[in-house]
């Protein structure tokens, strides 16, 4: 059974850095069979893809975030992380980590497993 | 970016009746490499993460009841619930994976009439 679990602070001050980690069980990041991704959802709104990482460290970010985000992976811990800098109120959302299907050679496809999500509020 | 537009925003359907949700992409999402439409559908209940229902526009994910079906090609797609059940009350969203960045529709809320 594949399980993803987000962790991190639920409250971040404006202009600071949001840091989240996703712990993965039941699926090995280092197997290289999938991408690993972050998606967010502001309250009452639609889903927004943030970016993804591969076991090798290869990344693809949504250009909307490109200058503010870093996604990293730690295959020894079977986890990956998100850092979003210079946050503002508009970054308040539920943040999900998700497994992204990979169609060889490197096409990103659909999300087949999701974490429960973590609400991050940006407020002073 | 490819813009995904869903309609309607919400719909109310009687139990046992058919529900149809539309999703339109701003450009074709038919992959010439795979000869498949790069579209997925998700179901999201309150307080829960999205659940994958359909991928490649018409392939049901594991464990998804066969009352859920996906159709369409190119830029126009549909998700159909053939006989609405109480547990199908949720928001349904489409997602394209033809071109990065991956993008989602705004969601359609399905309720019981």
mmCIF file of N, CA and C in Angstrom, chain A residues 25-79:
data_model
loop_
_atom_site.group_PDB
_atom_site.id
_atom_site.type_symbol
_atom_site.label_atom_id
_atom_site.label_comp_id
_atom_site.label_asym_id
_atom_site.label_seq_id
_atom_site.Cartn_x
_atom_site.Cartn_y
_atom_site.Cartn_z
ATOM 1 N N UNK A 25 6.002 5.751 1.842
ATOM 2 C CA UNK A 25 6.134 4.338 2.211
ATOM 3 C C UNK A 25 5.369 3.500 1.197
ATOM 4 N N UNK A 26 5.806 2.271 1.030
ATOM 5 C CA UNK A 26 5.145 1.369 0.096
ATOM 6 C C UNK A 26 5.563 1.560 -1.349
ATOM 7 N N UNK A 27 6.449 2.506 -1.604
ATOM 8 C CA UNK A 27 6.946 2.761 -2.953
ATOM 9 C C UNK A 27 8.334 3.375 -2.819
ATOM 10 N N UNK A 28 9.292 2.867 -3.550
ATOM 11 C CA UNK A 28 10.658 3.342 -3.409
ATOM 12 C C UNK A 28 10.954 4.470 -4.390
ATOM 13 N N UNK A 29 11.335 5.620 -3.849
ATOM 14 C CA UNK A 29 11.695 6.746 -4.715
ATOM 15 C C UNK A 29 12.877 6.371 -5.599
ATOM 16 N N UNK A 30 13.818 5.636 -5.035
ATOM 17 C CA UNK A 30 15.049 5.317 -5.761
ATOM 18 C C UNK A 30 14.842 4.306 -6.879
ATOM 19 N N UNK A 31 13.665 3.669 -6.949
ATOM 20 C CA UNK A 31 13.412 2.711 -8.027
ATOM 21 C C UNK A 31 13.391 3.392 -9.384
ATOM 22 N N UNK A 32 13.117 4.704 -9.376
ATOM 23 C CA UNK A 32 13.101 5.439 -10.639
ATOM 24 C C UNK A 32 11.886 5.166 -11.498
ATOM 25 N N UNK A 33 10.845 4.612 -10.901
ATOM 26 C CA UNK A 33 9.656 4.257 -11.679
ATOM 27 C C UNK A 33 8.627 5.378 -11.737
ATOM 28 N N UNK A 34 8.812 6.406 -10.933
ATOM 29 C CA UNK A 34 7.829 7.490 -10.863
ATOM 30 C C UNK A 34 8.515 8.834 -10.660
ATOM 31 N N UNK A 35 7.742 9.879 -10.888
ATOM 32 C CA UNK A 35 8.114 11.204 -10.436
ATOM 33 C C UNK A 35 7.413 11.453 -9.104
ATOM 34 N N UNK A 36 7.919 12.462 -8.376
ATOM 35 C CA UNK A 36 7.364 12.815 -7.069
ATOM 36 C C UNK A 36 7.093 14.306 -7.085
ATOM 37 N N UNK A 37 5.884 14.675 -6.647
ATOM 38 C CA UNK A 37 5.390 15.993 -7.003
ATOM 39 C C UNK A 37 4.726 16.709 -5.836
ATOM 40 N N UNK A 38 4.607 18.022 -5.987
ATOM 41 C CA UNK A 38 3.857 18.853 -5.055
ATOM 42 C C UNK A 38 2.742 19.569 -5.817
ATOM 43 N N UNK A 39 1.570 19.599 -5.194
ATOM 44 C CA UNK A 39 0.387 20.269 -5.740
ATOM 45 C C UNK A 39 -0.247 21.049 -4.593
ATOM 46 N N UNK A 40 -0.802 22.208 -4.888
ATOM 47 C CA UNK A 40 -1.474 22.943 -3.821
ATOM 48 C C UNK A 40 -2.884 23.322 -4.229
ATOM 49 N N UNK A 41 -3.679 23.647 -3.204
ATOM 50 C CA UNK A 41 -5.080 23.984 -3.433
ATOM 51 C C UNK A 41 -5.523 25.038 -2.436
ATOM 52 N N UNK A 42 -5.659 26.288 -2.858
ATOM 53 C CA UNK A 42 -6.224 27.312 -1.966
ATOM 54 C C UNK A 42 -7.664 26.943 -1.621
ATOM 55 N N UNK A 43 -8.119 27.410 -0.487
ATOM 56 C CA UNK A 43 -9.461 27.079 -0.025
ATOM 57 C C UNK A 43 -10.513 27.429 -1.076
ATOM 58 N N UNK A 44 -11.338 26.459 -1.414
ATOM 59 C CA UNK A 44 -12.430 26.686 -2.349
ATOM 60 C C UNK A 44 -12.012 26.850 -3.800
ATOM 61 N N UNK A 45 -10.743 26.579 -4.085
ATOM 62 C CA UNK A 45 -10.255 26.780 -5.455
ATOM 63 C C UNK A 45 -9.729 25.477 -6.045
ATOM 64 N N UNK A 46 -9.237 25.572 -7.264
ATOM 65 C CA UNK A 46 -8.752 24.400 -7.969
ATOM 66 C C UNK A 46 -7.332 24.029 -7.594
ATOM 67 N N UNK A 47 -6.899 22.920 -8.156
ATOM 68 C CA UNK A 47 -5.569 22.388 -7.896
ATOM 69 C C UNK A 47 -4.526 23.080 -8.770
ATOM 70 N N UNK A 48 -3.350 23.282 -8.199
ATOM 71 C CA UNK A 48 -2.253 23.936 -8.924
ATOM 72 C C UNK A 48 -0.985 23.114 -8.758
ATOM 73 N N UNK A 49 -0.416 22.684 -9.875
ATOM 74 C CA UNK A 49 0.809 21.899 -9.842
ATOM 75 C C UNK A 49 2.006 22.811 -9.569
ATOM 76 N N UNK A 50 2.844 22.411 -8.636
ATOM 77 C CA UNK A 50 3.994 23.223 -8.250
ATOM 78 C C UNK A 50 5.257 22.749 -8.955
ATOM 79 N N UNK A 51 5.490 21.441 -8.926
ATOM 80 C CA UNK A 51 6.690 20.912 -9.559
ATOM 81 C C UNK A 51 6.887 19.457 -9.214
ATOM 82 N N UNK A 52 7.931 18.840 -9.808
ATOM 83 C CA UNK A 52 8.202 17.435 -9.546
ATOM 84 C C UNK A 52 9.692 17.176 -9.570
ATOM 85 N N UNK A 53 10.044 16.042 -8.960
ATOM 86 C CA UNK A 53 11.436 15.635 -8.927
ATOM 87 C C UNK A 53 11.518 14.148 -9.223
ATOM 88 N N UNK A 54 12.662 13.742 -9.772
ATOM 89 C CA UNK A 54 12.938 12.341 -10.057
ATOM 90 C C UNK A 54 14.013 11.860 -9.093
ATOM 91 N N UNK A 55 14.172 10.552 -9.003
ATOM 92 C CA UNK A 55 15.144 9.987 -8.079
ATOM 93 C C UNK A 55 16.558 10.524 -8.296
ATOM 94 N N UNK A 56 16.878 10.812 -9.535
ATOM 95 C CA UNK A 56 18.213 11.312 -9.880
ATOM 96 C C UNK A 56 18.423 12.756 -9.440
ATOM 97 N N UNK A 57 17.330 13.415 -9.077
ATOM 98 C CA UNK A 57 17.390 14.837 -8.741
ATOM 99 C C UNK A 57 16.912 15.728 -9.871
ATOM 100 N N UNK A 58 16.594 15.126 -11.000
ATOM 101 C CA UNK A 58 16.046 15.882 -12.132
ATOM 102 C C UNK A 58 14.739 16.546 -11.722
ATOM 103 N N UNK A 59 14.586 17.822 -12.053
ATOM 104 C CA UNK A 59 13.412 18.563 -11.617
ATOM 105 C C UNK A 59 12.687 19.213 -12.784
ATOM 106 N N UNK A 60 11.408 19.499 -12.569
ATOM 107 C CA UNK A 60 10.631 20.298 -13.500
ATOM 108 C C UNK A 60 9.678 21.127 -12.659
ATOM 109 N N UNK A 61 9.829 22.439 -12.732
ATOM 110 C CA UNK A 61 9.008 23.327 -11.935
ATOM 111 C C UNK A 61 7.985 24.020 -12.804
ATOM 112 N N UNK A 62 6.840 24.338 -12.201
ATOM 113 C CA UNK A 62 5.877 25.204 -12.842
ATOM 114 C C UNK A 62 6.520 26.591 -12.931
ATOM 115 N N UNK A 63 6.595 27.166 -14.122
ATOM 116 C CA UNK A 63 7.227 28.494 -14.249
ATOM 117 C C UNK A 63 6.616 29.556 -13.346
ATOM 118 N N UNK A 64 5.358 29.350 -12.928
ATOM 119 C CA UNK A 64 4.717 30.306 -12.028
ATOM 120 C C UNK A 64 5.463 30.423 -10.704
ATOM 121 N N UNK A 65 6.206 29.378 -10.372
ATOM 122 C CA UNK A 65 6.914 29.340 -9.094
ATOM 123 C C UNK A 65 8.425 29.348 -9.255
ATOM 124 N N UNK A 66 8.906 29.295 -10.469
ATOM 125 C CA UNK A 66 10.282 28.907 -10.736
ATOM 126 C C UNK A 66 11.331 29.645 -9.918
ATOM 127 N N UNK A 67 11.098 30.916 -9.686
ATOM 128 C CA UNK A 67 12.121 31.680 -8.995
ATOM 129 C C UNK A 67 12.059 31.509 -7.484
ATOM 130 N N UNK A 68 11.011 30.851 -6.991
ATOM 131 C CA UNK A 68 10.796 30.786 -5.542
ATOM 132 C C UNK A 68 10.889 29.387 -4.953
ATOM 133 N N UNK A 69 10.947 28.356 -5.806
ATOM 134 C CA UNK A 69 10.856 27.025 -5.227
ATOM 135 C C UNK A 69 12.116 26.203 -5.405
ATOM 136 N N UNK A 70 12.288 25.295 -4.446
ATOM 137 C CA UNK A 70 13.305 24.261 -4.542
ATOM 138 C C UNK A 70 12.651 22.966 -4.100
ATOM 139 N N UNK A 71 12.698 21.972 -4.963
ATOM 140 C CA UNK A 71 12.257 20.626 -4.595
ATOM 141 C C UNK A 71 13.487 19.740 -4.567
ATOM 142 N N UNK A 72 13.636 19.000 -3.490
ATOM 143 C CA UNK A 72 14.802 18.135 -3.329
ATOM 144 C C UNK A 72 14.351 16.746 -2.909
ATOM 145 N N UNK A 73 15.266 15.791 -3.045
ATOM 146 C CA UNK A 73 14.933 14.405 -2.719
ATOM 147 C C UNK A 73 16.035 13.807 -1.861
ATOM 148 N N UNK A 74 15.635 12.956 -0.935
ATOM 149 C CA UNK A 74 16.576 12.187 -0.117
ATOM 150 C C UNK A 74 16.171 10.719 -0.251
ATOM 151 N N UNK A 75 16.822 10.025 -1.172
ATOM 152 C CA UNK A 75 16.433 8.646 -1.431
ATOM 153 C C UNK A 75 16.762 7.732 -0.247
ATOM 154 N N UNK A 76 17.742 8.101 0.558
ATOM 155 C CA UNK A 76 18.095 7.258 1.711
ATOM 156 C C UNK A 76 16.974 7.245 2.753
ATOM 157 N N UNK A 77 16.213 8.327 2.802
ATOM 158 C CA UNK A 77 15.085 8.424 3.743
ATOM 159 C C UNK A 77 13.747 8.180 3.049
ATOM 160 N N UNK A 78 13.796 7.991 1.734
ATOM 161 C CA UNK A 78 12.577 7.819 0.924
ATOM 162 C C UNK A 78 11.614 8.989 1.142
ATOM 163 N N UNK A 79 12.156 10.180 1.014
ATOM 164 C CA UNK A 79 11.356 11.379 1.181
ATOM 165 C C UNK A 79 11.806 12.471 0.218
#
